[in-house]
PDB file of N, CA and C in Angstrom:
ATOM      1  N   UNK M   1       6.891 -16.532  -2.871  1.00 48.00           N
ATOM      2  CA  UNK M   1       7.381 -15.163  -2.824  1.00 48.00           C
ATOM      3  C   UNK M   1       8.578 -15.015  -3.756  1.00 48.00           C
ATOM      4  N   UNK M   2       8.616 -13.896  -4.398  1.00 62.00           N
ATOM      5  CA  UNK M   2       9.675 -13.666  -5.381  1.00 62.00           C
ATOM      6  C   UNK M   2      11.058 -13.709  -4.755  1.00 62.00           C
ATOM      7  N   UNK M   3      11.206 -13.144  -3.563  1.00 62.00           N
ATOM      8  CA  UNK M   3      12.513 -13.085  -2.912  1.00 62.00           C
ATOM      9  C   UNK M   3      12.729 -14.225  -1.918  1.00 62.00           C
ATOM     10  N   UNK M   4      11.750 -15.067  -1.743  1.00 77.00           N
ATOM     11  CA  UNK M   4      11.856 -16.141  -0.769  1.00 77.00           C
ATOM     12  C   UNK M   4      11.183 -15.739   0.535  1.00 77.00           C
ATOM     13  N   UNK M   5      11.038 -16.675   1.452  1.00 90.00           N
ATOM     14  CA  UNK M   5      10.308 -16.394   2.685  1.00 90.00           C
ATOM     15  C   UNK M   5      11.087 -15.552   3.699  1.00 90.00           C
ATOM     16  N   UNK M   6      12.401 -15.482   3.571  1.00 91.00           N
ATOM     17  CA  UNK M   6      13.229 -14.663   4.458  1.00 91.00           C
ATOM     18  C   UNK M   6      14.227 -13.925   3.576  1.00 91.00           C
ATOM     19  N   UNK M   7      14.253 -12.595   3.719  1.00 89.00           N
ATOM     20  CA  UNK M   7      15.192 -11.835   2.897  1.00 89.00           C
ATOM     21  C   UNK M   7      15.642 -10.575   3.609  1.00 89.00           C
ATOM     22  N   UNK M   8      16.727 -10.031   3.145  1.00 88.00           N
ATOM     23  CA  UNK M   8      17.308  -8.818   3.709  1.00 88.00           C
ATOM     24  C   UNK M   8      16.767  -7.622   2.933  1.00 88.00           C
ATOM     25  N   UNK M   9      16.363  -6.588   3.665  1.00 84.00           N
ATOM     26  CA  UNK M   9      15.852  -5.368   3.060  1.00 84.00           C
ATOM     27  C   UNK M   9      16.712  -4.210   3.548  1.00 84.00           C
ATOM     28  N   UNK M  10      17.370  -3.535   2.625  1.00 86.00           N
ATOM     29  CA  UNK M  10      18.195  -2.375   2.981  1.00 86.00           C
ATOM     30  C   UNK M  10      17.336  -1.123   2.859  1.00 86.00           C
ATOM     31  N   UNK M  11      17.361  -0.326   3.906  1.00 81.00           N
ATOM     32  CA  UNK M  11      16.593   0.920   3.941  1.00 81.00           C
ATOM     33  C   UNK M  11      17.531   2.003   4.446  1.00 81.00           C
ATOM     34  N   UNK M  12      18.098   2.751   3.525  1.00 85.00           N
ATOM     35  CA  UNK M  12      19.103   3.734   3.908  1.00 85.00           C
ATOM     36  C   UNK M  12      20.302   3.029   4.497  1.00 85.00           C
ATOM     37  N   UNK M  13      20.811   3.545   5.605  1.00 86.00           N
ATOM     38  CA  UNK M  13      21.994   2.923   6.212  1.00 86.00           C
ATOM     39  C   UNK M  13      21.671   1.670   7.029  1.00 86.00           C
ATOM     40  N   UNK M  14      20.391   1.341   7.152  1.00 79.00           N
ATOM     41  CA  UNK M  14      19.976   0.192   7.962  1.00 79.00           C
ATOM     42  C   UNK M  14      19.557  -0.982   7.091  1.00 79.00           C
ATOM     43  N   UNK M  15      19.737  -2.174   7.612  1.00 82.00           N
ATOM     44  CA  UNK M  15      19.265  -3.383   6.948  1.00 82.00           C
ATOM     45  C   UNK M  15      18.321  -4.107   7.892  1.00 82.00           C
ATOM     46  N   UNK M  16      17.345  -4.766   7.324  1.00 81.00           N
ATOM     47  CA  UNK M  16      16.353  -5.502   8.094  1.00 81.00           C
ATOM     48  C   UNK M  16      16.219  -6.896   7.517  1.00 81.00           C
ATOM     49  N   UNK M  17      15.895  -7.836   8.355  1.00 84.00           N
ATOM     50  CA  UNK M  17      15.554  -9.176   7.904  1.00 84.00           C
ATOM     51  C   UNK M  17      14.029  -9.241   7.894  1.00 84.00           C
ATOM     52  N   UNK M  18      13.460  -9.554   6.747  1.00 87.00           N
ATOM     53  CA  UNK M  18      12.016  -9.659   6.595  1.00 87.00           C
ATOM     54  C   UNK M  18      11.644 -11.134   6.562  1.00 87.00           C
ATOM     55  N   UNK M  19      10.688 -11.512   7.398  1.00 90.00           N
ATOM     56  CA  UNK M  19      10.223 -12.894   7.467  1.00 90.00           C
ATOM     57  C   UNK M  19       8.791 -12.922   6.953  1.00 90.00           C
ATOM     58  N   UNK M  20       8.571 -13.633   5.849  1.00 90.00           N
ATOM     59  CA  UNK M  20       7.251 -13.698   5.233  1.00 90.00           C
ATOM     60  C   UNK M  20       6.663 -15.103   5.272  1.00 90.00           C
ATOM     61  N   UNK M  21       7.232 -15.956   6.056  1.00 91.00           N
ATOM     62  CA  UNK M  21       6.739 -17.326   6.182  1.00 91.00           C
ATOM     63  C   UNK M  21       6.117 -17.484   7.571  1.00 91.00           C
ATOM     64  N   UNK M  22       4.830 -17.832   7.662  1.00 91.00           N
ATOM     65  CA  UNK M  22       4.161 -17.931   8.969  1.00 91.00           C
ATOM     66  C   UNK M  22       4.839 -18.897   9.941  1.00 91.00           C
ATOM     67  N   UNK M  23       5.330 -20.014   9.453  1.00 91.00           N
ATOM     68  CA  UNK M  23       5.975 -20.989  10.353  1.00 91.00           C
ATOM     69  C   UNK M  23       7.266 -20.429  10.930  1.00 91.00           C
ATOM     70  N   UNK M  24       8.039 -19.749  10.100  1.00 90.00           N
ATOM     71  CA  UNK M  24       9.285 -19.144  10.585  1.00 90.00           C
ATOM     72  C   UNK M  24       8.972 -17.992  11.537  1.00 90.00           C
ATOM     73  N   UNK M  25       7.982 -17.174  11.202  1.00 88.00           N
ATOM     74  CA  UNK M  25       7.588 -16.065  12.082  1.00 88.00           C
ATOM     75  C   UNK M  25       7.129 -16.596  13.436  1.00 88.00           C
ATOM     76  N   UNK M  26       6.348 -17.675  13.437  1.00 88.00           N
ATOM     77  CA  UNK M  26       5.895 -18.283  14.691  1.00 88.00           C
ATOM     78  C   UNK M  26       7.085 -18.753  15.515  1.00 88.00           C
ATOM     79  N   UNK M  27       8.044 -19.381  14.859  1.00 88.00           N
ATOM     80  CA  UNK M  27       9.247 -19.860  15.541  1.00 88.00           C
ATOM     81  C   UNK M  27       9.986 -18.692  16.202  1.00 88.00           C
ATOM     82  N   UNK M  28      10.141 -17.600  15.468  1.00 85.00           N
ATOM     83  CA  UNK M  28      10.859 -16.431  15.992  1.00 85.00           C
ATOM     84  C   UNK M  28      10.070 -15.756  17.103  1.00 85.00           C
ATOM     85  N   UNK M  29       8.794 -15.505  16.855  1.00 80.00           N
ATOM     86  CA  UNK M  29       7.995 -14.691  17.778  1.00 80.00           C
ATOM     87  C   UNK M  29       7.487 -15.457  18.996  1.00 80.00           C
ATOM     88  N   UNK M  30       7.213 -16.737  18.827  1.00 81.00           N
ATOM     89  CA  UNK M  30       6.640 -17.480  19.941  1.00 81.00           C
ATOM     90  C   UNK M  30       7.614 -18.457  20.573  1.00 81.00           C
ATOM     91  N   UNK M  31       8.269 -19.248  19.754  1.00 84.00           N
ATOM     92  CA  UNK M  31       9.089 -20.327  20.302  1.00 84.00           C
ATOM     93  C   UNK M  31      10.469 -19.882  20.761  1.00 84.00           C
ATOM     94  N   UNK M  32      11.050 -18.916  20.086  1.00 81.00           N
ATOM     95  CA  UNK M  32      12.426 -18.500  20.384  1.00 81.00           C
ATOM     96  C   UNK M  32      12.554 -16.990  20.579  1.00 81.00           C
ATOM     97  N   UNK M  33      11.519 -16.361  21.089  1.00 76.00           N
ATOM     98  CA  UNK M  33      11.522 -14.896  21.207  1.00 76.00           C
ATOM     99  C   UNK M  33      12.653 -14.371  22.082  1.00 76.00           C
ATOM    100  N   UNK M  34      13.118 -15.179  23.021  1.00 77.00           N
ATOM    101  CA  UNK M  34      14.202 -14.720  23.906  1.00 77.00           C
ATOM    102  C   UNK M  34      15.512 -14.518  23.146  1.00 77.00           C
ATOM    103  N   UNK M  35      15.615 -15.080  21.962  1.00 82.00           N
ATOM    104  CA  UNK M  35      16.840 -14.947  21.162  1.00 82.00           C
ATOM    105  C   UNK M  35      16.849 -13.719  20.257  1.00 82.00           C
ATOM    106  N   UNK M  36      15.762 -12.974  20.242  1.00 77.00           N
ATOM    107  CA  UNK M  36      15.646 -11.846  19.326  1.00 77.00           C
ATOM    108  C   UNK M  36      15.231 -10.594  20.083  1.00 77.00           C
ATOM    109  N   UNK M  37      15.661  -9.436  19.576  1.00 74.00           N
ATOM    110  CA  UNK M  37      15.163  -8.187  20.145  1.00 74.00           C
ATOM    111  C   UNK M  37      14.405  -7.438  19.062  1.00 74.00           C
ATOM    112  N   UNK M  38      13.783  -6.352  19.431  1.00 74.00           N
ATOM    113  CA  UNK M  38      12.949  -5.616  18.490  1.00 74.00           C
ATOM    114  C   UNK M  38      13.759  -4.682  17.602  1.00 74.00           C
ATOM    115  N   UNK M  39      15.039  -4.536  17.894  1.00 75.00           N
ATOM    116  CA  UNK M  39      15.932  -3.763  17.037  1.00 75.00           C
ATOM    117  C   UNK M  39      15.481  -2.338  16.824  1.00 75.00           C
ATOM    118  N   UNK M  40      15.618  -1.884  15.606  1.00 75.00           N
ATOM    119  CA  UNK M  40      15.312  -0.507  15.254  1.00 75.00           C
ATOM    120  C   UNK M  40      13.853  -0.158  15.516  1.00 75.00           C
ATOM    121  N   UNK M  41      12.947  -1.085  15.253  1.00 74.00           N
ATOM    122  CA  UNK M  41      11.535  -0.825  15.499  1.00 74.00           C
ATOM    123  C   UNK M  41      11.301  -0.474  16.958  1.00 74.00           C
ATOM    124  N   UNK M  42      11.903  -1.235  17.846  1.00 75.00           N
ATOM    125  CA  UNK M  42      11.782  -0.946  19.275  1.00 75.00           C
ATOM    126  C   UNK M  42      12.371   0.403  19.638  1.00 75.00           C
ATOM    127  N   UNK M  43      13.519   0.721  19.035  1.00 79.00           N
ATOM    128  CA  UNK M  43      14.165   2.012  19.301  1.00 79.00           C
ATOM    129  C   UNK M  43      13.287   3.176  18.843  1.00 79.00           C
ATOM    130  N   UNK M  44      12.710   3.046  17.675  1.00 80.00           N
ATOM    131  CA  UNK M  44      11.866   4.115  17.127  1.00 80.00           C
ATOM    132  C   UNK M  44      10.588   4.285  17.952  1.00 80.00           C
ATOM    133  N   UNK M  45       9.977   3.173  18.332  1.00 79.00           N
ATOM    134  CA  UNK M  45       8.682   3.242  18.998  1.00 79.00           C
ATOM    135  C   UNK M  45       8.751   3.510  20.490  1.00 79.00           C
ATOM    136  N   UNK M  46       9.879   3.239  21.114  1.00 82.00           N
ATOM    137  CA  UNK M  46      10.006   3.433  22.570  1.00 82.00           C
ATOM    138  C   UNK M  46       9.652   4.861  23.001  1.00 82.00           C
ATOM    139  N   UNK M  47      10.195   5.909  22.355  1.00 85.00           N
ATOM    140  CA  UNK M  47       9.830   7.265  22.782  1.00 85.00           C
ATOM    141  C   UNK M  47       8.363   7.608  22.518  1.00 85.00           C
ATOM    142  N   UNK M  48       7.772   6.957  21.521  1.00 85.00           N
ATOM    143  CA  UNK M  48       6.379   7.241  21.170  1.00 85.00           C
ATOM    144  C   UNK M  48       5.417   6.433  22.033  1.00 85.00           C
ATOM    145  N   UNK M  49       5.699   5.145  22.205  1.00 81.00           N
ATOM    146  CA  UNK M  49       4.787   4.241  22.897  1.00 81.00           C
ATOM    147  C   UNK M  49       5.203   3.884  24.313  1.00 81.00           C
ATOM    148  N   UNK M  50       6.364   4.352  24.740  1.00 82.00           N
ATOM    149  CA  UNK M  50       6.849   3.981  26.069  1.00 82.00           C
ATOM    150  C   UNK M  50       7.041   2.480  26.131  1.00 82.00           C
ATOM    151  N   UNK M  51       6.488   1.835  27.157  1.00 78.00           N
ATOM    152  CA  UNK M  51       6.566   0.380  27.269  1.00 78.00           C
ATOM    153  C   UNK M  51       5.306  -0.277  26.708  1.00 78.00           C
ATOM    154  N   UNK M  52       4.777   0.316  25.628  1.00 77.00           N
ATOM    155  CA  UNK M  52       3.609  -0.254  24.968  1.00 77.00           C
ATOM    156  C   UNK M  52       3.899  -1.648  24.463  1.00 77.00           C
ATOM    157  N   UNK M  53       2.936  -2.248  23.821  1.00 71.00           N
ATOM    158  CA  UNK M  53       3.034  -3.650  23.423  1.00 71.00           C
ATOM    159  C   UNK M  53       4.227  -3.937  22.525  1.00 71.00           C
ATOM    160  N   UNK M  54       4.477  -3.104  21.541  1.00 72.00           N
ATOM    161  CA  UNK M  54       5.565  -3.392  20.598  1.00 72.00           C
ATOM    162  C   UNK M  54       6.943  -3.229  21.236  1.00 72.00           C
ATOM    163  N   UNK M  55       7.249  -2.096  21.901  1.00 70.00           N
ATOM    164  CA  UNK M  55       8.599  -1.977  22.459  1.00 70.00           C
ATOM    165  C   UNK M  55       8.792  -2.674  23.810  1.00 70.00           C
ATOM    166  N   UNK M  56       7.763  -3.260  24.379  1.00 77.00           N
ATOM    167  CA  UNK M  56       7.858  -3.856  25.712  1.00 77.00           C
ATOM    168  C   UNK M  56       8.813  -5.047  25.734  1.00 77.00           C
ATOM    169  N   UNK M  57       9.423  -5.253  26.897  1.00 78.00           N
ATOM    170  CA  UNK M  57      10.269  -6.429  27.060  1.00 78.00           C
ATOM    171  C   UNK M  57       9.368  -7.673  27.116  1.00 78.00           C
ATOM    172  N   UNK M  58       9.930  -8.867  26.955  1.00 76.00           N
ATOM    173  CA  UNK M  58       9.101 -10.079  26.841  1.00 76.00           C
ATOM    174  C   UNK M  58       8.137 -10.325  27.996  1.00 76.00           C
ATOM    175  N   UNK M  59       8.524 -10.053  29.229  1.00 82.00           N
ATOM    176  CA  UNK M  59       7.623 -10.301  30.359  1.00 82.00           C
ATOM    177  C   UNK M  59       6.415  -9.367  30.319  1.00 82.00           C
ATOM    178  N   UNK M  60       6.659  -8.089  30.078  1.00 83.00           N
ATOM    179  CA  UNK M  60       5.558  -7.127  29.966  1.00 83.00           C
ATOM    180  C   UNK M  60       4.690  -7.474  28.760  1.00 83.00           C
ATOM    181  N   UNK M  61       5.318  -7.825  27.654  1.00 79.00           N
ATOM    182  CA  UNK M  61       4.591  -8.171  26.435  1.00 79.00           C
ATOM    183  C   UNK M  61       3.631  -9.332  26.687  1.00 79.00           C
ATOM    184  N   UNK M  62       4.089 -10.371  27.369  1.00 82.00           N
ATOM    185  CA  UNK M  62       3.231 -11.531  27.625  1.00 82.00           C
ATOM    186  C   UNK M  62       2.011 -11.160  28.446  1.00 82.00           C
ATOM    187  N   UNK M  63       2.203 -10.338  29.485  1.00 85.00           N
ATOM    188  CA  UNK M  63       1.066  -9.918  30.312  1.00 85.00           C
ATOM    189  C   UNK M  63       0.081  -9.081  29.498  1.00 85.00           C
ATOM    190  N   UNK M  64       0.594  -8.147  28.736  1.00 84.00           N
ATOM    191  CA  UNK M  64      -0.285  -7.258  27.963  1.00 84.00           C
ATOM    192  C   UNK M  64      -0.953  -7.976  26.809  1.00 84.00           C
ATOM    193  N   UNK M  65      -0.269  -8.924  26.215  1.00 83.00           N
ATOM    194  CA  UNK M  65      -0.848  -9.665  25.101  1.00 83.00           C
ATOM    195  C   UNK M  65      -2.096 -10.406  25.550  1.00 83.00           C
ATOM    196  N   UNK M  66      -2.057 -10.999  26.729  1.00 85.00           N
ATOM    197  CA  UNK M  66      -3.226 -11.714  27.253  1.00 85.00           C
ATOM    198  C   UNK M  66      -4.422 -10.776  27.391  1.00 85.00           C
ATOM    199  N   UNK M  67      -4.147  -9.521  27.705  1.00 87.00           N
ATOM    200  CA  UNK M  67      -5.225  -8.548  27.881  1.00 87.00           C
ATOM    201  C   UNK M  67      -5.859  -8.171  26.543  1.00 87.00           C
ATOM    202  N   UNK M  68      -5.040  -8.029  25.498  1.00 85.00           N
ATOM    203  CA  UNK M  68      -5.580  -7.550  24.223  1.00 85.00           C
ATOM    204  C   UNK M  68      -6.084  -8.651  23.293  1.00 85.00           C
ATOM    205  N   UNK M  69      -5.786  -9.905  23.585  1.00 87.00           N
ATOM    206  CA  UNK M  69      -6.191 -10.996  22.695  1.00 87.00           C
ATOM    207  C   UNK M  69      -7.691 -10.964  22.369  1.00 87.00           C
ATOM    208  N   UNK M  70      -8.591 -10.714  23.324  1.00 88.00           N
ATOM    209  CA  UNK M  70     -10.017 -10.691  22.959  1.00 88.00           C
ATOM    210  C   UNK M  70     -10.348  -9.674  21.857  1.00 88.00           C
ATOM    211  N   UNK M  71      -9.571  -8.611  21.771  1.00 85.00           N
ATOM    212  CA  UNK M  71      -9.803  -7.614  20.731  1.00 85.00           C
ATOM    213  C   UNK M  71      -9.488  -8.110  19.341  1.00 85.00           C
ATOM    214  N   UNK M  72      -8.842  -9.260  19.235  1.00 85.00           N
ATOM    215  CA  UNK M  72      -8.514  -9.834  17.937  1.00 85.00           C
ATOM    216  C   UNK M  72      -9.346 -11.087  17.637  1.00 85.00           C
ATOM    217  N   UNK M  73     -10.399 -11.298  18.426  1.00 89.00           N
ATOM    218  CA  UNK M  73     -11.298 -12.419  18.169  1.00 89.00           C
ATOM    219  C   UNK M  73     -11.991 -12.193  16.831  1.00 89.00           C
ATOM    220  N   UNK M  74     -12.169 -13.245  16.080  1.00 90.00           N
ATOM    221  CA  UNK M  74     -12.719 -13.146  14.721  1.00 90.00           C
ATOM    222  C   UNK M  74     -14.061 -12.400  14.684  1.00 90.00           C
ATOM    223  N   UNK M  75     -14.952 -12.702  15.619  1.00 90.00           N
ATOM    224  CA  UNK M  75     -16.267 -12.047  15.626  1.00 90.00           C
ATOM    225  C   UNK M  75     -16.120 -10.547  15.847  1.00 90.00           C
ATOM    226  N   UNK M  76     -15.234 -10.160  16.758  1.00 89.00           N
ATOM    227  CA  UNK M  76     -15.015  -8.742  17.030  1.00 89.00           C
ATOM    228  C   UNK M  76     -14.413  -8.056  15.808  1.00 89.00           C
ATOM    229  N   UNK M  77     -13.438  -8.698  15.176  1.00 90.00           N
ATOM    230  CA  UNK M  77     -12.821  -8.110  13.979  1.00 90.00           C
ATOM    231  C   UNK M  77     -13.829  -7.986  12.844  1.00 90.00           C
ATOM    232  N   UNK M  78     -14.685  -8.997  12.663  1.00 92.00           N
ATOM    233  CA  UNK M  78     -15.711  -8.915  11.615  1.00 92.00           C
ATOM    234  C   UNK M  78     -16.639  -7.735  11.858  1.00 92.00           C
ATOM    235  N   UNK M  79     -17.043  -7.551  13.101  1.00 93.00           N
ATOM    236  CA  UNK M  79     -17.929  -6.437  13.446  1.00 93.00           C
ATOM    237  C   UNK M  79     -17.218  -5.097  13.215  1.00 93.00           C
ATOM    238  N   UNK M  80     -15.976  -5.010  13.637  1.00 93.00           N
ATOM    239  CA  UNK M  80     -15.208  -3.775  13.473  1.00 93.00           C
ATOM    240  C   UNK M  80     -14.994  -3.461  12.001  1.00 93.00           C
ATOM    241  N   UNK M  81     -14.654  -4.468  11.212  1.00 94.00           N
ATOM    242  CA  UNK M  81     -14.463  -4.249   9.782  1.00 94.00           C
ATOM    243  C   UNK M  81     -15.756  -3.815   9.111  1.00 94.00           C
ATOM    244  N   UNK M  82     -16.867  -4.334   9.565  1.00 94.00           N
ATOM    245  CA  UNK M  82     -18.163  -3.929   9.018  1.00 94.00           C
ATOM    246  C   UNK M  82     -18.426  -2.444   9.299  1.00 94.00           C
ATOM    247  N   UNK M  83     -18.080  -1.994  10.483  1.00 96.00           N
ATOM    248  CA  UNK M  83     -18.236  -0.577  10.835  1.00 96.00           C
ATOM    249  C   UNK M  83     -17.316   0.285   9.979  1.00 96.00           C
ATOM    250  N   UNK M  84     -16.053  -0.136   9.821  1.00 96.00           N
ATOM    251  CA  UNK M  84     -15.119   0.607   8.966  1.00 96.00           C
ATOM    252  C   UNK M  84     -15.655   0.683   7.531  1.00 96.00           C
ATOM    253  N   UNK M  85     -16.187  -0.429   7.050  1.00 96.00           N
ATOM    254  CA  UNK M  85     -16.738  -0.486   5.698  1.00 96.00           C
ATOM    255  C   UNK M  85     -17.865   0.533   5.534  1.00 96.00           C
ATOM    256  N   UNK M  86     -18.809   0.518   6.471  1.00 96.00           N
ATOM    257  CA  UNK M  86     -19.945   1.443   6.394  1.00 96.00           C
ATOM    258  C   UNK M  86     -19.483   2.897   6.476  1.00 96.00           C
ATOM    259  N   UNK M  87     -18.573   3.183   7.384  1.00 97.00           N
ATOM    260  CA  UNK M  87     -18.071   4.559   7.542  1.00 97.00           C
ATOM    261  C   UNK M  87     -17.294   5.010   6.303  1.00 97.00           C
ATOM    262  N   UNK M  88     -16.576   4.103   5.704  1.00 97.00           N
ATOM    263  CA  UNK M  88     -15.837   4.441   4.490  1.00 97.00           C
ATOM    264  C   UNK M  88     -16.787   4.834   3.373  1.00 97.00           C
ATOM    265  N   UNK M  89     -17.882   4.103   3.235  1.00 97.00           N
ATOM    266  CA  UNK M  89     -18.858   4.445   2.193  1.00 97.00           C
ATOM    267  C   UNK M  89     -19.515   5.788   2.463  1.00 97.00           C
ATOM    268  N   UNK M  90     -19.811   6.095   3.705  1.00 97.00           N
ATOM    269  CA  UNK M  90     -20.370   7.408   4.047  1.00 97.00           C
ATOM    270  C   UNK M  90     -19.372   8.506   3.679  1.00 97.00           C
ATOM    271  N   UNK M  91     -18.112   8.321   4.046  1.00 97.00           N
ATOM    272  CA  UNK M  91     -17.078   9.308   3.727  1.00 97.00           C
ATOM    273  C   UNK M  91     -16.925   9.479   2.218  1.00 97.00           C
ATOM    274  N   UNK M  92     -16.909   8.375   1.483  1.00 97.00           N
ATOM    275  CA  UNK M  92     -16.783   8.465   0.027  1.00 97.00           C
ATOM    276  C   UNK M  92     -17.951   9.221  -0.596  1.00 97.00           C
ATOM    277  N   UNK M  93     -19.155   8.982  -0.105  1.00 96.00           N
ATOM    278  CA  UNK M  93     -20.325   9.727  -0.602  1.00 96.00           C
ATOM    279  C   UNK M  93     -20.179  11.220  -0.322  1.00 96.00           C
ATOM    280  N   UNK M  94     -19.716  11.560   0.870  1.00 96.00           N
ATOM    281  CA  UNK M  94     -19.520  12.968   1.227  1.00 96.00           C
ATOM    282  C   UNK M  94     -18.442  13.603   0.360  1.00 96.00           C
ATOM    283  N   UNK M  95     -17.348  12.911   0.146  1.00 96.00           N
ATOM    284  CA  UNK M  95     -16.273  13.445  -0.689  1.00 96.00           C
ATOM    285  C   UNK M  95     -16.738  13.616  -2.132  1.00 96.00           C
ATOM    286  N   UNK M  96     -17.500  12.666  -2.619  1.00 95.00           N
ATOM    287  CA  UNK M  96     -18.017  12.773  -3.981  1.00 95.00           C
ATOM    288  C   UNK M  96     -18.927  13.984  -4.115  1.00 95.00           C
ATOM    289  N   UNK M  97     -19.771  14.239  -3.106  1.00 95.00           N
ATOM    290  CA  UNK M  97     -20.650  15.405  -3.128  1.00 95.00           C
ATOM    291  C   UNK M  97     -19.856  16.702  -3.167  1.00 95.00           C
ATOM    292  N   UNK M  98     -18.824  16.775  -2.362  1.00 94.00           N
ATOM    293  CA  UNK M  98     -17.982  17.971  -2.329  1.00 94.00           C
ATOM    294  C   UNK M  98     -17.300  18.174  -3.679  1.00 94.00           C
ATOM    295  N   UNK M  99     -16.807  17.103  -4.274  1.00 93.00           N
ATOM    296  CA  UNK M  99     -16.146  17.207  -5.584  1.00 93.00           C
ATOM    297  C   UNK M  99     -17.120  17.653  -6.662  1.00 93.00           C
ATOM    298  N   UNK M 100     -18.331  17.116  -6.629  1.00 92.00           N
ATOM    299  CA  UNK M 100     -19.329  17.496  -7.633  1.00 92.00           C
ATOM    300  C   UNK M 100     -19.739  18.969  -7.473  1.00 92.00           C
ATOM    301  N   UNK M 101     -19.836  19.443  -6.243  1.00 91.00           N
ATOM    302  CA  UNK M 101     -20.180  20.845  -5.985  1.00 91.00           C
ATOM    303  C   UNK M 101     -19.077  21.765  -6.525  1.00 91.00           C
ATOM    304  N   UNK M 102     -17.842  21.384  -6.355  1.00 87.00           N
ATOM    305  CA  UNK M 102     -16.714  22.200  -6.816  1.00 87.00           C
ATOM    306  C   UNK M 102     -16.622  22.210  -8.345  1.00 87.00           C
ATOM    307  N   UNK M 103     -17.079  21.133  -8.997  1.00 80.00           N
ATOM    308  CA  UNK M 103     -17.035  21.066 -10.452  1.00 80.00           C
ATOM    309  C   UNK M 103     -18.093  21.949 -11.095  1.00 80.00           C
ATOM    310  N   UNK M 104     -19.115  22.306 -10.371  1.00 78.00           N
ATOM    311  CA  UNK M 104     -20.212  23.124 -10.961  1.00 78.00           C
ATOM    312  C   UNK M 104     -19.927  24.597 -10.889  1.00 78.00           C
TER     313      UNK M 104
END
């Protein structure tokens, strides 16, 4: 990575630490999660998602994560991506037809 695996990103008056290394992310998210909070992301998402997965505290997060893990199984994701792929092609064909009609 050009900036390294961990870097500071300033966005307006806020700064964020970006972690782009899987081993470091695993350490933060799984091994030492009690040492970190969700910060601004949690603040922004709390009113929108309530105690959803992202803004949830660690105990709620662990319970909910176990429930959603099957939705991230490789076979399920492959099937879902295949559906998105097919639907995208249908949409593109429809949009192309509309554009061609407007050009005439």
